[in-house]
Coordinates of C-alpha atoms and ligand atoms in Angstrom, one line a residue:
M307 CA 76.2 182.7 219.0
P308 CA 78.2 180.6 216.2
A309 CA 80.9 183.1 214.3
A310 CA 78.6 182.8 211.2
L311 CA 75.4 183.8 212.5
K312 CA 77.4 186.7 213.9
R313 CA 79.1 187.5 210.4
L314 CA 75.3 187.4 209.1
R315 CA 74.3 189.7 211.6
L316 CA 71.5 186.9 213.0
G317 CA 70.9 187.7 216.7
P318 CA 68.4 185.5 219.1
R319 CA 65.3 186.6 218.1
H320 CA 66.0 185.5 214.4
V321 CA 67.0 182.3 215.3
I322 CA 63.6 181.7 216.9
F323 CA 61.8 183.2 214.4
G324 CA 63.4 180.6 211.8
I325 CA 62.8 177.4 213.9
I326 CA 59.3 178.8 214.3
S327 CA 59.2 179.1 210.9
L328 CA 60.5 175.6 209.7
I329 CA 58.2 173.6 212.7
F330 CA 55.1 175.7 210.9
M331 CA 56.1 174.6 207.5
F332 CA 57.0 171.0 208.4
T333 CA 53.6 170.5 210.0
L334 CA 52.0 172.3 207.3
Y335 CA 53.4 170.0 204.4
H336 CA 52.1 166.9 206.8
I337 CA 48.0 168.4 206.8
S338 CA 47.9 169.1 203.5
A339 CA 49.9 165.6 202.2
V340 CA 48.7 163.3 204.9
P341 CA 44.6 162.7 204.4
H342 CA 43.7 163.1 207.8
R343 CA 40.4 162.1 207.6
E344 CA 41.2 158.6 207.2
H345 CA 42.4 158.8 211.0
V346 CA 39.2 159.8 212.2
E347 CA 37.3 157.5 214.4
P348 CA 33.8 156.6 213.3
H349 CA 31.2 157.9 215.8
I350 CA 27.6 159.7 215.3
G351 CA 28.2 162.7 213.3
K352 CA 31.5 161.9 212.1
V353 CA 32.1 159.3 209.3
Q354 CA 35.5 157.8 208.4
L355 CA 36.3 158.7 204.9
R356 CA 38.5 156.9 202.6
P357 CA 41.5 158.3 200.8
A358 CA 40.8 161.8 198.5
Q359 CA 41.4 160.5 195.1
P360 CA 40.2 161.8 191.8
E361 CA 36.6 160.2 191.0
F362 CA 37.7 158.0 188.3
P363 CA 41.4 157.6 187.4
T364 CA 41.9 154.1 186.4
T365 CA 40.4 153.9 182.2
R366 CA 39.2 156.6 179.8
P367 CA 35.7 155.5 179.8
E368 CA 35.6 154.0 176.2
D369 CA 38.6 151.7 177.0
V370 CA 36.2 150.2 180.0
D371 CA 35.3 146.5 179.1
W372 CA 31.9 147.2 180.0
P373 CA 30.6 143.4 179.0
R374 CA 33.3 142.0 181.5
R375 CA 31.8 144.0 184.3
A376 CA 28.1 143.1 183.1
E377 CA 29.7 139.8 183.4
E378 CA 31.0 140.1 187.0
V379 CA 27.5 140.8 188.0
K380 CA 26.5 137.6 186.7
A381 CA 29.0 135.9 188.0
A382 CA 28.1 137.5 191.7
F383 CA 24.8 136.6 191.4
L384 CA 25.4 132.9 190.5
H385 CA 27.5 132.9 193.7
A386 CA 24.0 134.0 195.6
Y387 CA 21.7 132.3 194.0
H388 CA 24.0 128.9 194.0
G389 CA 24.3 129.4 197.4
Y390 CA 20.5 129.7 198.2
E391 CA 20.1 126.6 196.1
K392 CA 22.5 124.9 197.8
Y393 CA 21.8 125.7 201.8
A394 CA 18.4 127.5 201.8
A395 CA 16.1 126.1 199.2
P396 CA 13.2 125.3 199.7
H397 CA 13.2 127.9 202.0
D398 CA 12.9 131.9 201.7
D399 CA 16.0 132.9 202.6
L400 CA 20.0 132.4 202.7
L401 CA 21.5 132.8 205.8
P402 CA 24.9 133.8 204.5
L403 CA 26.9 133.5 207.4
K404 CA 25.2 130.4 209.1
N405 CA 25.1 128.7 205.4
Q406 CA 21.6 128.0 206.7
G407 CA 17.6 128.6 205.4
A408 CA 15.4 130.9 206.8
D409 CA 11.8 131.5 206.1
H410 CA 10.5 135.5 206.5
F411 CA 8.2 135.7 203.0
N412 CA 5.7 132.9 203.8
G413 CA 7.8 129.9 203.1
W414 CA 7.4 129.5 199.6
G415 CA 11.3 130.0 198.3
V416 CA 10.6 134.3 198.0
T417 CA 14.5 134.0 196.9
M418 CA 13.6 131.7 193.8
Y419 CA 10.4 133.5 193.2
D420 CA 11.9 136.8 193.5
S421 CA 14.8 135.9 191.1
L422 CA 13.4 134.9 188.0
S423 CA 13.3 137.8 185.9
T424 CA 17.3 138.7 186.7
M425 CA 18.1 134.8 185.9
L426 CA 15.8 135.4 182.4
L427 CA 17.7 138.5 181.8
M428 CA 21.2 137.5 182.2
G429 CA 20.6 134.1 180.3
L430 CA 20.4 131.6 183.4
H431 CA 17.9 128.8 181.8
D432 CA 19.5 126.4 183.5
E433 CA 18.8 128.2 187.0
F434 CA 15.2 128.8 185.8
S435 CA 14.6 125.1 184.0
R436 CA 15.1 124.1 187.6
A437 CA 12.7 126.6 189.3
L438 CA 10.0 125.7 187.2
P439 CA 9.0 122.8 188.1
I440 CA 8.7 123.7 192.2
I441 CA 6.7 126.1 190.9
E442 CA 4.1 124.1 189.1
Q443 CA 3.4 122.6 192.1
Q444 CA 3.3 125.3 194.3
N445 CA 0.0 125.5 196.2
F446 CA 0.6 128.7 198.1
T447 CA -0.3 127.5 201.5
L448 CA 1.0 128.8 204.6
K449 CA 3.6 126.5 206.4
P450 CA 4.9 127.7 209.9
P451 CA 7.7 130.0 209.4
V452 CA 10.8 128.3 210.4
V453 CA 13.3 131.9 211.8
G454 CA 16.7 130.7 211.7
A455 CA 18.0 127.2 213.1
G456 CA 15.2 125.5 214.8
K457 CA 13.1 128.5 215.7
V458 CA 9.3 128.6 214.4
A459 CA 6.5 130.6 214.4
S460 CA 3.4 130.6 214.6
P461 CA 1.3 130.5 211.2
V462 CA -0.6 133.5 210.3
Y463 CA -0.7 135.8 207.4
A464 CA 0.8 136.2 203.9
P465 CA 2.2 139.9 204.0
F466 CA 0.2 141.5 201.2
F467 CA 2.7 144.1 200.1
E468 CA 5.7 142.0 199.7
T469 CA 3.8 139.1 198.8
V470 CA 3.0 141.3 195.9
I471 CA 5.7 142.5 195.1
R472 CA 8.0 140.2 195.1
Y473 CA 5.8 136.6 194.0
L474 CA 3.3 137.9 192.3
G475 CA 5.5 140.2 190.8
G476 CA 8.3 138.2 190.2
L477 CA 5.8 135.4 188.4
L478 CA 4.2 138.1 186.0
S479 CA 8.2 139.2 184.6
A480 CA 9.0 136.0 184.7
Y481 CA 5.7 135.6 182.2
A482 CA 6.3 138.5 180.3
L483 CA 9.7 137.9 179.4
S484 CA 9.2 134.1 179.0
H485 CA 5.7 132.9 177.9
E486 CA 5.8 129.6 179.8
P487 CA 1.9 129.6 180.8
I488 CA 2.8 127.9 184.1
L489 CA 3.7 131.6 185.6
L490 CA 0.8 132.9 184.5
E491 CA -1.3 129.9 186.0
R492 CA 0.3 130.5 189.2
A493 CA 0.0 133.9 188.6
D494 CA -3.5 134.0 189.0
D495 CA -4.1 131.4 191.4
L496 CA -2.2 133.4 193.9
A497 CA -3.7 136.8 193.0
T498 CA -6.9 134.5 193.8
K499 CA -5.6 133.4 197.6
L500 CA -4.7 137.1 198.3
S501 CA -7.9 138.6 197.4
G502 CA -9.3 138.1 201.1
A503 CA -6.7 141.0 201.3
F504 CA -9.3 143.6 199.7
D505 CA -12.4 142.1 202.0
T506 CA -12.3 145.4 204.2
P507 CA -14.8 148.2 204.6
S508 CA -12.9 150.3 202.0
G509 CA -11.4 148.2 199.5
L510 CA -7.5 148.9 200.0
P511 CA -6.1 146.0 200.8
A512 CA -5.4 144.8 205.2
F513 CA -1.6 144.1 205.9
G514 CA -1.8 140.7 205.7
V515 CA -4.2 137.7 204.4
N516 CA -4.8 133.8 205.3
T517 CA -3.9 131.8 201.8
E518 CA -5.9 129.4 202.8
T519 CA -9.5 130.9 205.0
G520 CA -9.2 134.3 203.0
N521 CA -9.4 136.2 206.1
N522 CA -7.3 139.1 206.7
T523 CA -5.4 141.2 209.8
V524 CA -8.3 143.0 211.5
K525 CA -6.2 146.1 211.8
R526 CA -7.9 148.5 210.3
I527 CA -5.1 151.7 210.0
T528 CA -2.1 151.0 207.5
V529 CA 0.3 153.0 205.2
L530 CA 0.3 154.4 202.2
A531 CA 3.1 152.3 200.5
E532 CA 1.0 148.7 201.8
I533 CA -2.5 149.8 200.1
A534 CA -1.1 151.2 197.0
S535 CA 1.8 149.1 195.5
C536 CA 0.1 146.5 193.9
Q537 CA -1.6 148.4 191.1
L538 CA 1.2 147.1 188.4
E539 CA 0.6 143.2 189.1
Y540 CA -3.5 143.8 189.2
S541 CA -3.6 145.7 185.9
Y542 CA -1.4 143.6 184.3
L543 CA -2.8 140.6 185.5
A544 CA -6.4 141.5 184.4
K545 CA -4.6 142.2 181.2
M546 CA -3.5 138.8 181.0
T547 CA -6.3 136.7 182.0
G548 CA -9.6 139.0 181.2
K549 CA -10.1 139.1 184.4
K550 CA -12.5 142.3 185.8
E551 CA -12.2 140.9 189.7
H552 CA -8.3 141.7 189.1
Y553 CA -8.7 145.2 187.5
N554 CA -11.2 145.8 190.1
R555 CA -8.6 146.0 193.0
S556 CA -6.7 148.2 191.1
A557 CA -9.4 150.4 190.1
R558 CA -10.9 150.9 193.0
I559 CA -7.3 151.9 195.1
M560 CA -6.9 154.4 192.5
E561 CA -10.4 155.6 192.4
L562 CA -9.7 156.6 196.1
L563 CA -6.0 158.0 195.7
E564 CA -7.2 160.3 192.6
N565 CA -9.7 161.8 195.2
K566 CA -9.9 165.7 194.4
S567 CA -9.9 166.6 198.4
I568 CA -7.0 165.1 199.4
V569 CA -4.8 166.4 196.6
S570 CA -5.8 170.3 197.8
R571 CA -5.7 169.4 201.4
Y572 CA -2.1 168.1 201.3
G573 CA 0.0 168.5 197.9
M574 CA 0.4 164.7 198.1
L575 CA -0.9 161.3 199.5
P576 CA -0.1 161.5 203.4
T577 CA 1.9 158.1 205.1
K578 CA -1.2 156.5 207.2
W579 CA -4.2 155.7 206.2
S580 CA -7.7 154.2 207.5
L581 CA -8.7 150.6 205.7
T582 CA -12.2 151.6 207.6
L583 CA -12.5 155.0 205.3
G584 CA -10.5 155.1 202.0
S585 CA -9.0 158.0 203.7
P586 CA -5.7 160.1 205.2
L587 CA -5.4 159.6 209.1
N588 CA -2.4 162.1 209.3
E589 CA -0.3 164.9 208.1
Q590 CA 2.6 163.3 207.3
L591 CA 4.2 163.7 203.5
S592 CA 7.4 161.3 203.1
V593 CA 8.8 159.3 200.0
G594 CA 10.7 157.1 202.5
G595 CA 9.6 153.9 204.1
A596 CA 6.0 154.4 204.4
A597 CA 5.0 156.2 201.4
D598 CA 7.8 155.4 198.6
S599 CA 6.6 152.6 196.0
A600 CA 3.0 154.2 196.0
H601 CA 4.3 157.4 194.3
E602 CA 6.7 155.3 192.1
Y603 CA 3.1 153.4 191.1
L604 CA 1.0 156.6 190.0
L605 CA 3.8 157.5 187.3
K606 CA 4.1 153.4 186.4
L607 CA 0.6 153.0 186.2
Y608 CA 0.4 155.9 183.6
L609 CA 3.4 154.1 181.4
L610 CA 2.5 150.9 181.8
T611 CA -0.9 151.2 180.2
G612 CA 0.2 152.8 177.5
K613 CA -0.1 156.0 178.9
S614 CA -4.0 155.9 178.7
D615 CA -4.4 156.7 182.4
Q616 CA -4.4 160.4 182.8
G617 CA -5.9 160.4 186.6
S618 CA -2.6 158.3 187.9
L619 CA -0.6 160.6 185.8
D620 CA -2.2 164.2 187.4
L621 CA -1.6 162.4 190.8
Y622 CA 2.1 161.8 189.8
V623 CA 2.8 165.4 188.4
Q624 CA 1.2 167.3 191.4
T625 CA 2.8 164.8 193.7
A626 CA 6.5 165.4 192.5
N627 CA 5.8 169.0 192.4
T628 CA 4.7 168.8 195.9
V629 CA 7.7 167.0 197.0
L630 CA 10.1 169.8 194.7
S631 CA 8.4 172.6 196.6
M632 CA 8.1 171.2 200.0
L633 CA 10.6 168.0 200.7
L634 CA 13.8 169.1 199.3
Y635 CA 16.2 170.7 201.5
V636 CA 19.7 171.7 200.5
S637 CA 22.6 171.0 203.7
S638 CA 25.7 173.3 204.4
P639 CA 28.5 173.1 204.0
R640 CA 28.4 170.5 200.8
G641 CA 25.1 171.5 199.6
L642 CA 23.6 167.9 199.1
L643 CA 20.2 167.9 197.8
Y644 CA 18.0 165.7 200.3
V645 CA 14.3 164.9 200.6
T646 CA 13.2 164.4 204.0
D647 CA 9.9 163.9 205.2
V648 CA 7.6 166.7 206.6
Y649 CA 5.4 166.5 210.0
P650 CA 2.8 168.0 210.5
I651 CA 3.5 170.2 207.0
P652 CA 5.3 171.6 206.4
K653 CA 7.8 170.9 209.6
P654 CA 11.0 169.1 207.9
S655 CA 12.5 166.0 210.1
H656 CA 15.7 166.7 208.2
K657 CA 15.9 162.6 207.8
F658 CA 17.5 161.1 204.5
E659 CA 16.4 157.1 204.0
H660 CA 18.1 155.1 201.8
L661 CA 14.8 153.8 200.9
S662 CA 14.1 157.6 199.4
C663 CA 16.6 157.2 196.8
F664 CA 14.7 155.2 194.4
L665 CA 13.1 159.1 193.9
P666 CA 16.2 160.2 191.7
G667 CA 15.6 157.6 189.3
L668 CA 11.7 157.8 189.4
L669 CA 12.0 161.8 188.4
A670 CA 14.5 161.0 185.8
L671 CA 12.1 158.3 183.9
G672 CA 9.0 161.0 184.3
V673 CA 11.5 163.8 182.6
H674 CA 12.4 160.5 179.6
T675 CA 8.8 159.4 179.2
L676 CA 6.5 162.1 179.9
P677 CA 5.0 164.2 177.2
D678 CA 6.0 168.2 177.7
T679 CA 1.8 169.2 178.3
A680 CA 2.7 166.6 181.5
F681 CA 2.3 169.5 183.7
E682 CA 0.1 171.7 182.7
S683 CA -2.9 170.2 183.2
V684 CA -1.8 170.6 186.7
G685 CA 1.1 173.1 187.7
P686 CA 2.5 173.9 191.2
T687 CA 1.6 171.8 194.2
R688 CA -2.4 172.3 195.3
A689 CA -1.6 172.0 199.2
I690 CA -3.2 175.0 201.1
H691 CA -0.7 177.6 202.2
W692 CA 2.1 176.7 200.4
K693 CA 3.5 179.8 198.7
D694 CA 6.9 178.5 198.0
A695 CA 5.3 176.3 195.3
D696 CA 4.6 179.1 193.2
E697 CA 8.6 178.9 192.7
L698 CA 8.3 176.5 190.3
R699 CA 6.4 178.7 188.0
H700 CA 10.1 180.2 187.0
Y701 CA 11.2 177.2 185.1
N702 CA 10.4 174.6 182.3
W703 CA 8.8 171.9 184.2
K704 CA 11.3 169.1 183.0
E705 CA 14.5 170.8 183.7
L706 CA 13.0 171.2 187.0
H707 CA 12.7 167.8 187.3
M708 CA 16.1 166.9 185.9
L709 CA 18.0 168.9 188.2
A710 CA 16.5 167.6 191.1
A711 CA 17.0 163.7 189.7
Q712 CA 20.5 165.1 189.1
G713 CA 21.6 166.6 192.6
L714 CA 19.4 163.6 194.6
A715 CA 20.8 161.0 192.8
E716 CA 24.6 162.6 193.5
S717 CA 23.6 162.5 196.7
C718 CA 22.5 159.1 197.5
Y719 CA 25.7 158.4 195.4
Q720 CA 27.7 160.5 198.1
M721 CA 26.2 158.9 200.9
Y722 CA 28.0 155.5 199.5
E723 CA 31.2 157.7 198.4
D724 CA 31.8 159.0 202.1
Q725 CA 31.9 155.6 203.9
A726 CA 35.2 153.6 204.8
T727 CA 33.1 150.5 203.2
G728 CA 31.8 152.5 199.7
L729 CA 28.5 151.3 200.9
G730 CA 25.5 153.8 202.1
P731 CA 24.0 153.6 205.6
D732 CA 20.6 153.2 206.0
E733 CA 19.4 156.2 207.4
V734 CA 21.0 159.8 208.3
K735 CA 19.2 162.8 209.7
F736 CA 21.0 166.5 208.5
R737 CA 21.6 168.8 211.4
E738 CA 20.3 172.1 208.7
G739 CA 19.3 172.6 205.5
E740 CA 17.4 175.0 203.4
L741 CA 14.6 174.9 201.9
W742 CA 15.5 173.9 197.9
V743 CA 13.5 176.2 196.3
R744 CA 14.1 179.0 198.2
K745 CA 17.9 178.6 197.1
M746 CA 16.5 178.3 193.7
K747 CA 15.1 181.6 194.1
K748 CA 17.9 183.2 195.4
W749 CA 20.2 181.6 192.3
R750 CA 17.1 182.8 189.9
E751 CA 17.3 186.0 191.7
G752 CA 21.0 186.7 191.8
G753 CA 21.1 186.3 187.7
R754 CA 20.8 182.0 187.6
K755 CA 24.8 182.5 187.9
G756 CA 27.0 179.1 188.2
T757 CA 25.3 175.7 188.8
P758 CA 22.2 175.6 190.3
P759 CA 22.0 174.7 194.3
G760 CA 22.1 171.7 194.9
I761 CA 22.7 169.9 192.1
R762 CA 27.2 170.0 191.7
A763 CA 28.9 167.2 192.2
K764 CA 30.4 166.8 195.9
K765 CA 34.1 167.0 196.9
K766 CA 34.9 165.4 199.9
S767 CA 37.7 168.0 200.4
D768 CA 34.7 170.2 201.0
V769 CA 34.7 168.5 204.6
Q770 CA 36.4 169.8 207.1
D771 CA 38.2 167.7 209.7
G772 CA 36.1 164.3 208.7
A773 CA 32.9 166.1 210.1
V774 CA 30.0 165.8 208.0
E775 CA 27.0 167.8 208.0
Y776 CA 24.5 165.0 208.8
N777 CA 24.1 162.1 211.9
V778 CA 24.3 158.4 210.7
R779 CA 20.7 157.5 212.5
S780 CA 20.9 154.1 211.3
G781 CA 24.8 153.1 209.6
K782 CA 23.8 149.1 208.0
Y783 CA 24.0 148.6 204.8
L784 CA 20.9 146.0 204.0
L785 CA 22.1 145.4 200.7
R786 CA 18.9 147.6 199.6
P787 CA 18.7 148.3 195.8
E788 CA 17.9 152.4 195.5
T789 CA 20.8 153.8 194.7
V790 CA 22.0 151.6 192.1
E791 CA 18.4 151.5 191.3
S792 CA 18.4 155.3 190.3
I793 CA 22.1 155.1 189.3
F794 CA 21.3 152.9 186.7
L795 CA 18.4 155.1 185.3
M796 CA 19.9 157.9 185.4
W797 CA 22.6 156.3 182.8
K798 CA 19.5 155.3 180.3
V799 CA 18.6 159.2 180.6
T800 CA 20.9 161.3 180.2
G801 CA 24.5 159.0 178.8
D802 CA 26.7 160.1 181.3
V803 CA 29.3 157.8 181.6
V804 CA 29.8 158.7 185.5
W805 CA 26.8 157.1 186.7
R806 CA 28.4 153.8 185.0
E807 CA 31.7 154.0 186.8
R808 CA 29.6 155.4 190.1
G809 CA 27.7 152.0 189.7
W810 CA 31.0 149.8 189.3
R811 CA 32.6 151.9 192.6
I812 CA 29.5 150.0 194.6
F813 CA 30.0 147.0 192.9
Q814 CA 33.5 146.8 193.4
A815 CA 32.7 147.4 197.3
L816 CA 29.7 144.4 197.5
E817 CA 32.2 142.0 196.4
S818 CA 35.2 143.5 198.9
E819 CA 32.5 144.4 202.1
A820 CA 29.6 142.2 201.8
K821 CA 30.3 138.6 200.0
T822 CA 30.7 135.7 201.8
A823 CA 31.6 131.8 201.5
S824 CA 28.1 131.5 200.5
G825 CA 26.3 134.7 199.3
Y826 CA 26.2 138.5 199.7
A827 CA 25.6 140.0 203.7
S828 CA 24.3 143.0 204.7
L829 CA 26.5 144.6 207.0
N830 CA 26.2 146.1 210.5
T831 CA 28.2 149.2 209.9
V832 CA 28.8 150.8 206.3
A833 CA 32.2 152.8 209.1
L834 CA 34.3 150.4 209.3
S835 CA 35.4 148.2 206.4
H836 CA 35.3 144.5 206.6
S837 CA 33.9 144.7 210.0
T838 CA 31.1 142.5 211.3
L839 CA 28.4 141.1 208.3
K840 CA 24.5 140.7 209.9
D841 CA 23.3 136.8 208.8
E842 CA 21.1 137.6 205.9
M843 CA 20.6 137.8 202.2
P844 CA 17.2 139.6 201.5
S845 CA 16.2 138.3 197.7
Y846 CA 15.4 141.8 196.5
F847 CA 19.7 141.8 196.3
L848 CA 19.1 139.4 193.6
A849 CA 15.6 140.9 192.3
E850 CA 17.0 144.3 192.2
T851 CA 20.8 145.1 192.9
L852 CA 22.4 142.8 191.1
K853 CA 19.4 143.0 188.3
Y854 CA 20.2 146.7 188.4
L855 CA 23.6 146.8 188.0
Y856 CA 23.6 144.3 185.4
L857 CA 21.7 146.2 183.1
L858 CA 24.0 149.2 184.1
F859 CA 26.5 147.6 182.4
H860 CA 25.6 145.4 179.7
N861 CA 25.8 147.3 176.3
E862 CA 22.4 146.3 174.8
D863 CA 19.1 147.9 176.2
L864 CA 17.8 144.4 177.3
V865 CA 14.7 146.5 179.0
P866 CA 13.6 149.3 176.9
L867 CA 12.5 152.1 179.3
D868 CA 9.0 152.6 177.2
R869 CA 8.5 149.6 176.4
W870 CA 8.9 148.0 179.5
V871 CA 7.8 149.5 183.3
F872 CA 9.7 147.6 186.3
N873 CA 7.6 146.8 189.2
T874 CA 9.0 148.5 192.8
E875 CA 10.8 145.2 192.9
A876 CA 12.4 145.7 189.5
H877 CA 10.4 143.1 187.7
P878 CA 9.8 144.2 184.1
L879 CA 6.5 144.2 182.6
P880 CA 5.8 144.8 179.2
V881 CA 3.5 147.7 178.2
F882 CA 0.3 147.6 176.8
E883 CA -3.1 149.2 175.9
W884 CA -6.6 148.2 176.6
T885 CA -8.7 147.2 173.4
S886 CA -11.5 148.5 173.5
W887 CA -13.1 145.3 174.7
E888 CA -11.5 145.0 177.6
R889 CA -12.8 149.2 178.1
R890 CA -16.4 147.8 177.7
K891 CA -15.9 144.4 180.1
F892 CA -13.9 146.4 182.4
G893 CA -15.4 149.7 182.2
I894 CA -12.2 151.4 182.1
P895 CA -13.5 155.6 180.6
Ligands
DMJ936 C1 12.2 146.4 198.1 O1 11.8 145.2 198.6 C2 11.3 147.2 197.2 O2 12.1 147.8 196.6 C3 10.4 148.2 198.1 O3 9.3 148.6 197.5 C4 10.8 149.0 199.1 N1 12.3 148.6 199.5 C5 12.6 147.2 199.3 C6 14.0 147.0 199.6 O4 15.1 147.7 199.9

């Protein structure tokens, strides 16, 4: 033993203890200094996380040049649209890797129609002027669709739902924004050519219709979103043309949806419907892909018609209350609020879809626009045997709806923030979760201390070892709009700049991960940065994703929420009121 150690009276045990301590401290330093989550390999149940950093460290909100950011979104739109014009027109969509066109929605050039309202809001008059003469020539006959290079599918049916929300909604919104008469004429033509879709025993629209023969798809079972997402378009068209037949389409759907026995049995509209009977066929409740826009149109029809359609409002409030008390769950450990579907009632699947991320924006829109009395006529869900619904009685309904909006919007954003690409997966499944209203009950009974469950902004440092509490079921990012839609609405309703900053992060991720030489492409996986892309640029990317981002950053209120209502494809339609003459003519109560 060295003399120096002897002088200090340190024995071999002290030396070994000292070395172990040094190793321990060295390891501890490196674990905390290096964000080891970066190195986690992505696989199911684990995601590769971005390095921890303060949420928005760069500039003070008041110093951010928001108009410049809006201009960057406009430049992105022009990049995508010019790529479409150059390589894909007159086909429907751009294949942004092959630089070719493909037809997925009737071959009438859906990207052009879906882009019209965005062009007008962005002041892109050259692009709009180039589109008008093409629209003037359109006769909506079905051509054999080209599916990628050389592949041709047989002509069949125009898909009713997609044709309505993209083409008809695009034309009507562009008409409302520009007052170009040809757009209304074409919208009227198109709706007339689609009318064969309603030739079903119930009057609910079939999945598809041949625009020349008027024949529709014979299948008699369909899903809620497909039958109940055209009322905005047909009501506005009736208003603008004075044609009762357009009004009747919407009125018949609402008459069937407002059937009291459905609401008292299920609490909201189930996903599967019979076109023969005009009634539900299953016990699945969802705000995801099979149902989403049908719930959205309940609130929006009320708003579009100058807050006059009480039946639609009541059904919306009833639906939202059922969602709040039966479909919302809180994850563990991070406490993310998520919306799932139940099947059979009330068994949750714990699936959380990107498509469902329109819901926080819708709830916020409801809080922003509805009268305080909206809840009173309806009360908590009427779904039978659902005792947990009573918890809703303990809150001010607007506060509760807004809490849910905030928690869900945070989770939708967190799905993006969790990924290496900064873009969100299409579908995840939470491993476990507790019903939100039960957690709310505990919070309330505990004296309402601290932030309510599911609301607190989630920190990435809450995640241990890169493991998150969900499995990624579809890790693709399909350029979808729902999260930025809700971010835009949260910004409008709360005025909290954090939503703008989150939107900016998403836009930057799009620029770095999805941009190609001719446009933007869906991602095959959100878990790997700069990985492979999918050769598609869906038209809703131009109609919705880029529009909501542009409106989020633009300092002017280009689409005031009390005067315009977005259809489910983000095409704004102006709020109107039925005149007494129209009420008599159409038979509106
Ligand atoms: C859009 O076409 C519409 O928003 C529709 O309602 C469902 N979602 C897609 C894009 O994700």
